[in-house]
Short mmCIF file of C-alpha atoms and ligand atoms in Angstrom, two decimals:
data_model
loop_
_atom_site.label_atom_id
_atom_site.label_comp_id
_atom_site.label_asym_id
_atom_site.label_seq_id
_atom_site.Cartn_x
_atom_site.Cartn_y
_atom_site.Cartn_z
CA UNK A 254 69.77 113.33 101.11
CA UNK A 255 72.60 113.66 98.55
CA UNK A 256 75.05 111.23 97.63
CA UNK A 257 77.73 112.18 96.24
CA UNK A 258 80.10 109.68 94.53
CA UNK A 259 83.67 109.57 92.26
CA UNK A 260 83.62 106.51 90.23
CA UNK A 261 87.11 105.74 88.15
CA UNK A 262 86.68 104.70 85.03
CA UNK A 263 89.65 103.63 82.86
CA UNK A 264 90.18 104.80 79.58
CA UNK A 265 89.03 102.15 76.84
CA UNK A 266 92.61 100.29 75.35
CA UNK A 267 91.32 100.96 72.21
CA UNK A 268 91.82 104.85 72.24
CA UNK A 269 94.37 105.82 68.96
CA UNK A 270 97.71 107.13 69.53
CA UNK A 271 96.59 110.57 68.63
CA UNK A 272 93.97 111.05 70.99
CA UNK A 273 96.49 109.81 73.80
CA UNK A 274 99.01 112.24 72.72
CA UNK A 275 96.70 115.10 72.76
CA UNK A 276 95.56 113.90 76.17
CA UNK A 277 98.93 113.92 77.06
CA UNK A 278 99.86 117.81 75.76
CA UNK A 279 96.31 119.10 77.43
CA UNK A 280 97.31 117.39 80.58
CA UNK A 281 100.85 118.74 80.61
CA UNK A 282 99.05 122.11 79.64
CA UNK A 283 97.05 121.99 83.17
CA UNK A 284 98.97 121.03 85.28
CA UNK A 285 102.06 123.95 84.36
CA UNK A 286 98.65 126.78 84.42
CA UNK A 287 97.93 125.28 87.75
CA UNK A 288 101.59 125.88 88.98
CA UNK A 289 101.69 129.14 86.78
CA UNK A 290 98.84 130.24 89.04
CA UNK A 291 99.95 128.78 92.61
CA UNK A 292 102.87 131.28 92.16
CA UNK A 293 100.98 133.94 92.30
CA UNK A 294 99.38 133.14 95.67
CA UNK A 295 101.32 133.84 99.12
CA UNK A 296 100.75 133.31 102.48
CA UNK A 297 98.65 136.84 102.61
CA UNK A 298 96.23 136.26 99.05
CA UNK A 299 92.72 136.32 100.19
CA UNK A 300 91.50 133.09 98.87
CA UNK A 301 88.17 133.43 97.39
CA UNK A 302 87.95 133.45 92.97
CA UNK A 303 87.39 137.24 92.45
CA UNK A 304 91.07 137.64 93.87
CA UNK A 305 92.59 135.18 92.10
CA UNK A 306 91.01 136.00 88.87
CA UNK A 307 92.28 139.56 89.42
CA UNK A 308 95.76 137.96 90.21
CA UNK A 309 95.52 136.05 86.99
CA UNK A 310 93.99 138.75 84.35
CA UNK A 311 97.17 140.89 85.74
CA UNK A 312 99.39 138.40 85.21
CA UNK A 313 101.21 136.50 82.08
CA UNK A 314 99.32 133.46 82.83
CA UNK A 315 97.10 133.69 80.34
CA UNK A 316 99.80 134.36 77.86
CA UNK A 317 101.83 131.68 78.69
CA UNK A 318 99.77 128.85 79.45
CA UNK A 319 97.55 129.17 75.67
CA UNK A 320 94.80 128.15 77.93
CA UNK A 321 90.27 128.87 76.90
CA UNK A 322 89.42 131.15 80.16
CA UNK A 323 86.97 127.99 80.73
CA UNK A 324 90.37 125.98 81.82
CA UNK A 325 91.69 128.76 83.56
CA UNK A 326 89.05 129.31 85.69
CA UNK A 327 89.31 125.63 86.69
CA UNK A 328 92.91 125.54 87.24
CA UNK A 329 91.81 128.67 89.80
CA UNK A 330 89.42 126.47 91.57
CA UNK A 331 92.32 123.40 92.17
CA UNK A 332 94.78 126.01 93.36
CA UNK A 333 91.79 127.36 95.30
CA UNK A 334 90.99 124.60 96.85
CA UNK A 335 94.55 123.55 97.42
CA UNK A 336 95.57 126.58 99.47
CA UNK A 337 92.36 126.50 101.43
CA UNK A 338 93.06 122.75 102.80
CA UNK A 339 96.76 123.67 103.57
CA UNK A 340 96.05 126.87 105.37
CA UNK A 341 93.09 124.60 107.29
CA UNK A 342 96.40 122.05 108.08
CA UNK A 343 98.12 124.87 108.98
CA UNK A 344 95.83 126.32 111.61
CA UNK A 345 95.12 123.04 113.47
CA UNK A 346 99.26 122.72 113.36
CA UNK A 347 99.77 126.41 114.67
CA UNK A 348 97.08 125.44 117.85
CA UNK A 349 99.45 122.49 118.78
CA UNK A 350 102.61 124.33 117.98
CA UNK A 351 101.59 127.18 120.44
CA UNK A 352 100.14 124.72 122.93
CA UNK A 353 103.56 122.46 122.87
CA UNK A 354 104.94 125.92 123.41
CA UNK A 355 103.12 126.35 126.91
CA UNK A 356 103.99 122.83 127.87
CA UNK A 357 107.74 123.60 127.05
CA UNK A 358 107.68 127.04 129.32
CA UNK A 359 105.02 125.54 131.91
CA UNK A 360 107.54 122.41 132.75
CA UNK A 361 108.08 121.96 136.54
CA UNK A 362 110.98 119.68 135.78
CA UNK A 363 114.25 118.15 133.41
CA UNK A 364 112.35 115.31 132.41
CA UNK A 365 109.03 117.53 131.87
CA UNK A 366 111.20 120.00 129.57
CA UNK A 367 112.82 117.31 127.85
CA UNK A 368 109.58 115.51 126.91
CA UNK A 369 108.25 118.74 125.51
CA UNK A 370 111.39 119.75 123.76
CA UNK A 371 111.00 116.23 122.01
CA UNK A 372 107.51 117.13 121.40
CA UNK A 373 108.36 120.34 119.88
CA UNK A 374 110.90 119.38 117.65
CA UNK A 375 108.91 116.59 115.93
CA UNK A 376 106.18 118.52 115.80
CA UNK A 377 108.48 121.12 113.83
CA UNK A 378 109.36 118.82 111.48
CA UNK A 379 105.63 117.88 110.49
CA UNK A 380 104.48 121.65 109.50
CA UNK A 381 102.35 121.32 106.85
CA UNK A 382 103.98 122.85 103.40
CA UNK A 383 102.67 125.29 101.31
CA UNK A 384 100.96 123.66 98.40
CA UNK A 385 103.44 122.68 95.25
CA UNK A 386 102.48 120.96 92.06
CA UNK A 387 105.96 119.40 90.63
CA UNK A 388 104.04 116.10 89.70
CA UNK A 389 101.01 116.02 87.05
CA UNK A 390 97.64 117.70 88.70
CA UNK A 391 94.40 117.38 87.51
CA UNK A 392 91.55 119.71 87.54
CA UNK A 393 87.71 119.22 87.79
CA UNK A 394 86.29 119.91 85.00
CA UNK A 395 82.92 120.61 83.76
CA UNK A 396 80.41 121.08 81.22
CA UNK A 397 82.46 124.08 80.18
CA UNK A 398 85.34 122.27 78.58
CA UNK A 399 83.99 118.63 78.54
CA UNK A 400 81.42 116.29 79.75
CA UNK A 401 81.03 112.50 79.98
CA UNK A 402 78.58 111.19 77.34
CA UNK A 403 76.56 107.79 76.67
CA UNK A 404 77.24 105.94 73.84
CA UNK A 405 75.14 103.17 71.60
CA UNK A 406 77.85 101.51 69.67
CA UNK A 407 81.11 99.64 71.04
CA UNK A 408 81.48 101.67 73.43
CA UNK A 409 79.17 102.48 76.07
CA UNK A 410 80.82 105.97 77.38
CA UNK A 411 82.36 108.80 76.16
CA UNK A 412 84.81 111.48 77.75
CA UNK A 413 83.77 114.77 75.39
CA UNK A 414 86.30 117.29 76.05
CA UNK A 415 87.72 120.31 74.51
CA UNK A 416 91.47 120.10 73.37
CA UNK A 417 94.62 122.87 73.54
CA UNK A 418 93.10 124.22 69.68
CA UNK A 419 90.79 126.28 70.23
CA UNK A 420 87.38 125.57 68.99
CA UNK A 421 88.44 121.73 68.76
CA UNK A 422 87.19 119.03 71.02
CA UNK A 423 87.75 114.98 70.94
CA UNK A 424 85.76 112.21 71.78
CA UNK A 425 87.29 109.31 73.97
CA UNK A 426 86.42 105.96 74.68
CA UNK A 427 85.92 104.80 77.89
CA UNK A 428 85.90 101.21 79.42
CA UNK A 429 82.84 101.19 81.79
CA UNK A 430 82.87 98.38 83.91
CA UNK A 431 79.08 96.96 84.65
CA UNK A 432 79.62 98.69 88.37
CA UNK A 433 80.37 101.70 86.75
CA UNK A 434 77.59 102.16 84.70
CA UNK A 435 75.19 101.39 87.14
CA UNK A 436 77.02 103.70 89.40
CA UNK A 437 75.94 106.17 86.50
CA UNK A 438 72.42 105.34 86.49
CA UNK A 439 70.37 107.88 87.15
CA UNK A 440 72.91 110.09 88.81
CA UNK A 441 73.84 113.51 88.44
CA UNK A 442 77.38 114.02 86.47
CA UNK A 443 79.13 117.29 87.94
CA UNK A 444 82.69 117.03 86.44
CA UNK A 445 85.39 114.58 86.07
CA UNK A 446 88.75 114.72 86.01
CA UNK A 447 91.73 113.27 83.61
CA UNK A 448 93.66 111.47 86.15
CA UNK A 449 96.96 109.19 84.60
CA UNK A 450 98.14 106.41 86.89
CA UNK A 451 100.72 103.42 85.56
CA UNK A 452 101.11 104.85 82.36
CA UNK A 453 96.93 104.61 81.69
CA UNK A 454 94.59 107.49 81.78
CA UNK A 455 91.28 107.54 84.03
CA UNK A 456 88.14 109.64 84.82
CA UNK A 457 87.07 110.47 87.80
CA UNK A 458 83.48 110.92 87.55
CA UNK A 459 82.01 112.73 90.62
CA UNK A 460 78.51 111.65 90.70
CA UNK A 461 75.52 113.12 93.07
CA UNK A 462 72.38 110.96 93.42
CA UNK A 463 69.17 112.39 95.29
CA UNK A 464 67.63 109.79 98.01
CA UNK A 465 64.60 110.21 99.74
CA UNK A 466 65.33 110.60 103.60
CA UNK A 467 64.26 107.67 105.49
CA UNK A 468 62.27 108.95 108.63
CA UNK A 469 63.38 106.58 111.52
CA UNK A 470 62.61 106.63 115.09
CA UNK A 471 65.07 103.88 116.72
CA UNK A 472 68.45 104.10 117.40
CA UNK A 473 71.89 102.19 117.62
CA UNK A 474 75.32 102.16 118.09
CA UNK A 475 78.53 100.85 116.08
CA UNK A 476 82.02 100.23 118.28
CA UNK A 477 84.71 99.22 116.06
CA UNK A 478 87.22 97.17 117.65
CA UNK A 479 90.30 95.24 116.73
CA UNK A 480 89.08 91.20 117.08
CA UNK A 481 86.15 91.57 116.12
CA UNK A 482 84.90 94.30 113.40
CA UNK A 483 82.03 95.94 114.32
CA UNK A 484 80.04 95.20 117.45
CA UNK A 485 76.45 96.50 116.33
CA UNK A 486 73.74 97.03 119.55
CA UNK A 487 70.12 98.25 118.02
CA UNK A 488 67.96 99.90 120.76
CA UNK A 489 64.18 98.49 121.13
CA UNK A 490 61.73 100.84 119.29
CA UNK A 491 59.79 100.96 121.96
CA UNK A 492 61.79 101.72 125.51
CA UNK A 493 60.82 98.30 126.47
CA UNK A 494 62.34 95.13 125.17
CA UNK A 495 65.71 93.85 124.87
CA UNK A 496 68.28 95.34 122.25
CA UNK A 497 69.73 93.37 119.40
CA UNK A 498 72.77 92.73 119.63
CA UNK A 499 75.55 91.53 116.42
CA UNK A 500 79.01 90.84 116.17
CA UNK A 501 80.48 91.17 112.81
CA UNK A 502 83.59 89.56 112.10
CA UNK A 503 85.70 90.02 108.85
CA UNK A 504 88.03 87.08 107.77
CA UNK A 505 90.18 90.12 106.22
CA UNK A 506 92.56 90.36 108.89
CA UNK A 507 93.40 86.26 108.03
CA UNK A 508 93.67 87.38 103.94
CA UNK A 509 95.70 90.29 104.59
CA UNK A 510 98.48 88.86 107.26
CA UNK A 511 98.90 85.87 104.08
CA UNK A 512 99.82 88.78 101.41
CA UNK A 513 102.13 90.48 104.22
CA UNK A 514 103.79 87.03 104.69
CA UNK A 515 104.14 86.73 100.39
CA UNK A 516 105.60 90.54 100.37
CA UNK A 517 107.84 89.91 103.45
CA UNK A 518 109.52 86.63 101.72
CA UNK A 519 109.66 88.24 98.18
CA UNK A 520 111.56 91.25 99.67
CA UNK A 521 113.98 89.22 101.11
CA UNK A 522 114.75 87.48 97.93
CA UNK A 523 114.55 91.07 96.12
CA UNK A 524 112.55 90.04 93.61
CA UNK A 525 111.10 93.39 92.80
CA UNK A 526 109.49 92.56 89.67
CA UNK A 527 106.91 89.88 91.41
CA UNK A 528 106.48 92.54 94.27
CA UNK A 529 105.44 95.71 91.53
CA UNK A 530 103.09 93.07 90.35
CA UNK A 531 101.80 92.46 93.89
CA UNK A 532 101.44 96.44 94.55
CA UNK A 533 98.03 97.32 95.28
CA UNK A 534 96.56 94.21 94.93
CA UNK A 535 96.38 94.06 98.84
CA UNK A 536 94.99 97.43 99.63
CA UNK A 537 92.29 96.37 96.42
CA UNK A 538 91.89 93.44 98.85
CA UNK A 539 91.58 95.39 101.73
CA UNK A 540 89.28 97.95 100.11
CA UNK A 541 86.94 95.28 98.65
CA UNK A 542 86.48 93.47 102.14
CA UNK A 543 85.52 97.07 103.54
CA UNK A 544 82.38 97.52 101.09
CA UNK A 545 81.43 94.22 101.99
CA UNK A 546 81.18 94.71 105.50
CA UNK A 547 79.71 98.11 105.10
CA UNK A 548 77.28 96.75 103.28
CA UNK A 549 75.97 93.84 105.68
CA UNK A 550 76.10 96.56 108.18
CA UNK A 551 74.01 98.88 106.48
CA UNK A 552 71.53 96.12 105.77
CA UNK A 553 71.54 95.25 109.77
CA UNK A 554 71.09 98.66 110.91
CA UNK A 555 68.45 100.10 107.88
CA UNK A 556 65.50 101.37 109.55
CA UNK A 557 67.73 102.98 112.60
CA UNK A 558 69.35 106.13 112.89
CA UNK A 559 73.03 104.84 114.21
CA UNK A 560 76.16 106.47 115.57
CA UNK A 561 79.90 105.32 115.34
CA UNK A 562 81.96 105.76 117.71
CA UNK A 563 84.41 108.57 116.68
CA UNK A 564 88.15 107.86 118.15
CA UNK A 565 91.61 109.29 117.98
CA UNK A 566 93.11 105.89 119.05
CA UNK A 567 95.16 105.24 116.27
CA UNK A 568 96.70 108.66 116.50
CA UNK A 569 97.05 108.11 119.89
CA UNK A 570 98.99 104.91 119.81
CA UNK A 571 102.33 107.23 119.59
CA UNK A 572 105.89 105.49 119.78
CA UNK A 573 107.74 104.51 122.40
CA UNK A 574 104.46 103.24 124.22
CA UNK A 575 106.14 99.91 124.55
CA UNK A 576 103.36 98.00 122.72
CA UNK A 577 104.60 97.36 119.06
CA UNK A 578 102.77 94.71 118.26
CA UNK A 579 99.72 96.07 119.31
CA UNK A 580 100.68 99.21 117.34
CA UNK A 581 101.44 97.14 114.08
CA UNK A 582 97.97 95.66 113.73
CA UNK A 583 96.05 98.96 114.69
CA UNK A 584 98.59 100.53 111.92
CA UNK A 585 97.14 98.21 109.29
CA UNK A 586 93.53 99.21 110.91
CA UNK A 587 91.35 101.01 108.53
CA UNK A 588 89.13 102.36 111.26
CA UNK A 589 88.22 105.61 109.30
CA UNK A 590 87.51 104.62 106.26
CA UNK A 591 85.25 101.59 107.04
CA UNK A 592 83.59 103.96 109.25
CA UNK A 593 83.21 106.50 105.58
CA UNK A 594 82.13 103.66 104.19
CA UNK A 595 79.24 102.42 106.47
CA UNK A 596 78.09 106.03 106.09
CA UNK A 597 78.13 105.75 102.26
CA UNK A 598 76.35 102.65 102.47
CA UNK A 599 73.53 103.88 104.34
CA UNK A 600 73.48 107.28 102.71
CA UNK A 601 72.34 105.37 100.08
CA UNK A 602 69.73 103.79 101.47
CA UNK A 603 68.29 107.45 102.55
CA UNK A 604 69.66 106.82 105.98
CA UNK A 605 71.79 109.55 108.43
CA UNK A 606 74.75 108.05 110.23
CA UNK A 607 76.22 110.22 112.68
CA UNK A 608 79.51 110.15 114.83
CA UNK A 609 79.98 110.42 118.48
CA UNK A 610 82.70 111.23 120.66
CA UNK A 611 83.94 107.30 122.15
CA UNK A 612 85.39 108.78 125.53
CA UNK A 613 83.92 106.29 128.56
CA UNK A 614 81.75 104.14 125.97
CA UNK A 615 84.23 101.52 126.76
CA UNK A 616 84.52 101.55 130.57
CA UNK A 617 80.96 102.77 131.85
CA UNK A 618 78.12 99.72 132.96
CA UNK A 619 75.00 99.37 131.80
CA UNK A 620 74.09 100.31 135.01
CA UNK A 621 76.17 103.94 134.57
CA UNK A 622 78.68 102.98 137.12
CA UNK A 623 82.24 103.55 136.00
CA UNK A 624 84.10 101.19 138.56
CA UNK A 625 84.59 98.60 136.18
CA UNK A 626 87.61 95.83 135.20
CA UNK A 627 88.34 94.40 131.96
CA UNK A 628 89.20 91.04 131.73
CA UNK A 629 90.27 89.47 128.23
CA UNK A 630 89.26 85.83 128.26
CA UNK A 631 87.95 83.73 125.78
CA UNK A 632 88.78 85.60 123.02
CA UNK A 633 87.03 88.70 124.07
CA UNK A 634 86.95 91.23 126.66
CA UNK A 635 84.64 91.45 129.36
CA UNK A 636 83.68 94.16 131.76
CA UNK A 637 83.33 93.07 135.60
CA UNK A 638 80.99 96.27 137.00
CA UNK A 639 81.53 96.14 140.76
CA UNK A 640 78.42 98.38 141.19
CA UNK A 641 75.82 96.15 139.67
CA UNK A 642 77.95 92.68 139.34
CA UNK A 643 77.24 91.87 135.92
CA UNK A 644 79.53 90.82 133.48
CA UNK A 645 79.30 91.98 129.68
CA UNK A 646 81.01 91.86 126.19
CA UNK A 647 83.39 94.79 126.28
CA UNK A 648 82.59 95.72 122.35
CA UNK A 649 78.98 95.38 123.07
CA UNK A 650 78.44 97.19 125.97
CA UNK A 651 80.41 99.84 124.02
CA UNK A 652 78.31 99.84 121.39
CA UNK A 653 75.19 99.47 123.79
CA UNK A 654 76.45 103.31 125.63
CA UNK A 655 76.99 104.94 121.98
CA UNK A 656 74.27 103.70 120.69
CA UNK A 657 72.43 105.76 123.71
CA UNK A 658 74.34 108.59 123.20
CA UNK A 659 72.97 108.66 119.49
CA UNK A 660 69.37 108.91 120.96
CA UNK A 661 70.03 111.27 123.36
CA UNK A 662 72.07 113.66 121.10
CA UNK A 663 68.84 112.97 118.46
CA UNK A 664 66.27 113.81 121.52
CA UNK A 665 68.41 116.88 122.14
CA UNK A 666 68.19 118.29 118.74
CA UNK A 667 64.41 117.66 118.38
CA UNK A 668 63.52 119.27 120.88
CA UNK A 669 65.66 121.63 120.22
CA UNK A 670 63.85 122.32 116.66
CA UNK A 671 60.45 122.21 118.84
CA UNK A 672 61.29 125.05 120.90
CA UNK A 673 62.05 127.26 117.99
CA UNK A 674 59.48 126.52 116.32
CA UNK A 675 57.31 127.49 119.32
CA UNK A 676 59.20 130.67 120.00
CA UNK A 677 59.23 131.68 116.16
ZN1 ZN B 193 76.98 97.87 136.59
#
């Protein structure tokens, strides 16, 4: 299995003035090739490097930019890259565009059309825009025009790159954290790029590390929910025996509400200078918490293949639904990226994580009957089944159905790979 990390590594404090400026020009130099080169693309350029290299050699770029064809090419690939993710955007906006369309001509009614026109015209107002590069862009770049190097001395890394004269590189000092190196350790560098945030210049190091594949045989299932974090159900190995079952709670939410209560008060005494000082410390809060319990999830569930339950409920939880507060703390919810992060965690560990569609995990029984109640008491929902009679934990039982649809969708493909391998 592959793992592919970026690790950000700051710039060491130490670098002279000169290198700084020069990082400064080459960076400047970039980012106006990359624009240079997004004006040559429209809405009809076939996006694949041959045609934009053709664009380019008939073009001034070249000329104007004072650019080694190694940097050129890479500005390609981020201009590349960029139009491929906004035409992507675009598509999946078209699909609802046309389908708000049908709902608009398809309504029986004034309050039907109105909805729809509403619909419509918001939706208008979020079309994706064609990509533009007025502020500072990196590129990835590689071993053609630099690398990241190991030092001996003071410093511990290098960032080796090539400069705007030609045949000229520099050497810059880098301040590795102890994470960082042993983020390095043994992993494969593919490029980096010169990223400058707060006045202070970074690498991002994309790393890829090679795991062994864990073989595994048992399965479970991962429902994220808003009270508690992750309800975690592990299936027996064997069909018979009783599932584990683990509630994982994260004291984050408690953390976070404090620094929302210290922004709230300092905006209402404007003191902006305290609250620039306060900027990003809570999502580094917030971000740190989210390892952690990826972490003590991965270590629960190593050994099993698990699912998470995929959802669209935050984009669901549209305006106007009359539940604000609910809204506000689903808002602050960082369902997707714990849910990247769990993955990461395991990936590391050699260990798949997949994600399954969520629709009925919630309301079905244990007993597969769907005539079920919630009830929220105690702190926690519960699930009345009038089939069967039992009553269960809500997050659990969800967790409990997805983890089963991980084994089935897991049966499903083996045997899928059994038949072709028959018939081959
Ligand atoms: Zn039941």
């Amino acid at each position: 299995m592959e793992v592919r990390k970026t690790v950000r590594i700051p710039v060491h404090y130490r670098t002279t003035k000169s290198k700084i400026d020069r990082l400064d020009r080459l960076t400047a130099r970039l980012t106006y090739c990359i624009s240079l080169i997004n004006g040559l693309v429209t809405a009809n350029t076939k996006l694949d490097r041959p045609t934009l290299r053709k664009l380019v050699k008939e073009s001034d770029v070249v000329e104007k930019a004072k650019l080694s064809s190694g940097f050129v090419d890479q500005c390609i690939d981020k201009v590349l890259w960029a139009w491929k993710s906004y035409r992507a955007l675009h598509k999946e906006w078209e699909y609802r565009y046309n389908r708000a369309l049908d709902r608009l001509e398809s309504a029986r009614d004034d309050e039907e059309k109105m909805r729809a026109e509403t619909g419509l015209r918001k939706l208008e107002k979020k079309e994706p825009r064609t990509p533009r590069f007025e502020e500072k862009t990196s590129c990835r770049l590689d071993c053609r025009t630099g690398t990241i190097q190991r030092g001996e001395n003071t410093f511990r890394l290098w960032m080796h790159v090539s400069t705007l004269v030609k045949g000229e590189t520099m050497d810059v000092p880098m301040n590795p954290s102890y994470y960082h190196l042993k983020q390095l350790e043994g992993a494969m560098i593919s490029d980096f790029e010169i990223i400058r945030k707060n006045g202070r210049y970074y690498a991002h190091v994309s790393t890829t590390r090679f795991v062994d594949d864990r073989i595994t045989s048992s399965y479970g299932g991962v429902d994220q929910g808003l009270n508690r974090t992750l309800a975690i159900v592990l299936l027996p190995p064997t069909g018979d025996g009783v599932p584990r079952e683990e509630l994982m709670y994260d004291e984050k939410r408690n953390l976070l509400d404090k620094y929302d209560a210290i922004i709230a008060s300092l905006q209402q005494a404007g003191k902006t200078r305290k609250l620039k000082q306060l900027r990003g410390k809570r999502n580094n809060v917030s971000v740190y918490r989210d390892w952690l319990l990826a972490n003590k999830a991965a270590e629960y569930t190593a050994g099993y293949t698990i699912a998470i339950g995929n959802t669209r409920f935050r984009q669901a939880q549209y305006r106007g639904n009359g539940m604000p507060a609910l809204r506000k703390r689903i808002g602050k919810w960082s369902y997707g990226r714990q849910r990247i992060f769990i993955a990461h965690k395991r990936a590391e560990r050699g260990l798949s994580t997949m994600l399954v569609d969520e629709r009925n995990t919630s309301n079905t029984c244990r007993c597969g009957s769907r005539l079920v109640a919630r009830k929220y008491l105690d702190g926690a929902s519960w699930l009345l089944c009038h089939s069967c009679g039992s009553k269960l934990d809500a997050d659990l039982n969800a967790a409990y159905n997805i983890a089963l649809r991980c084994r089935d969708d897991r049966l499903k493909v083996r045997m899928n790979a059994a038949e072709n391998r028959t018939s081959a």
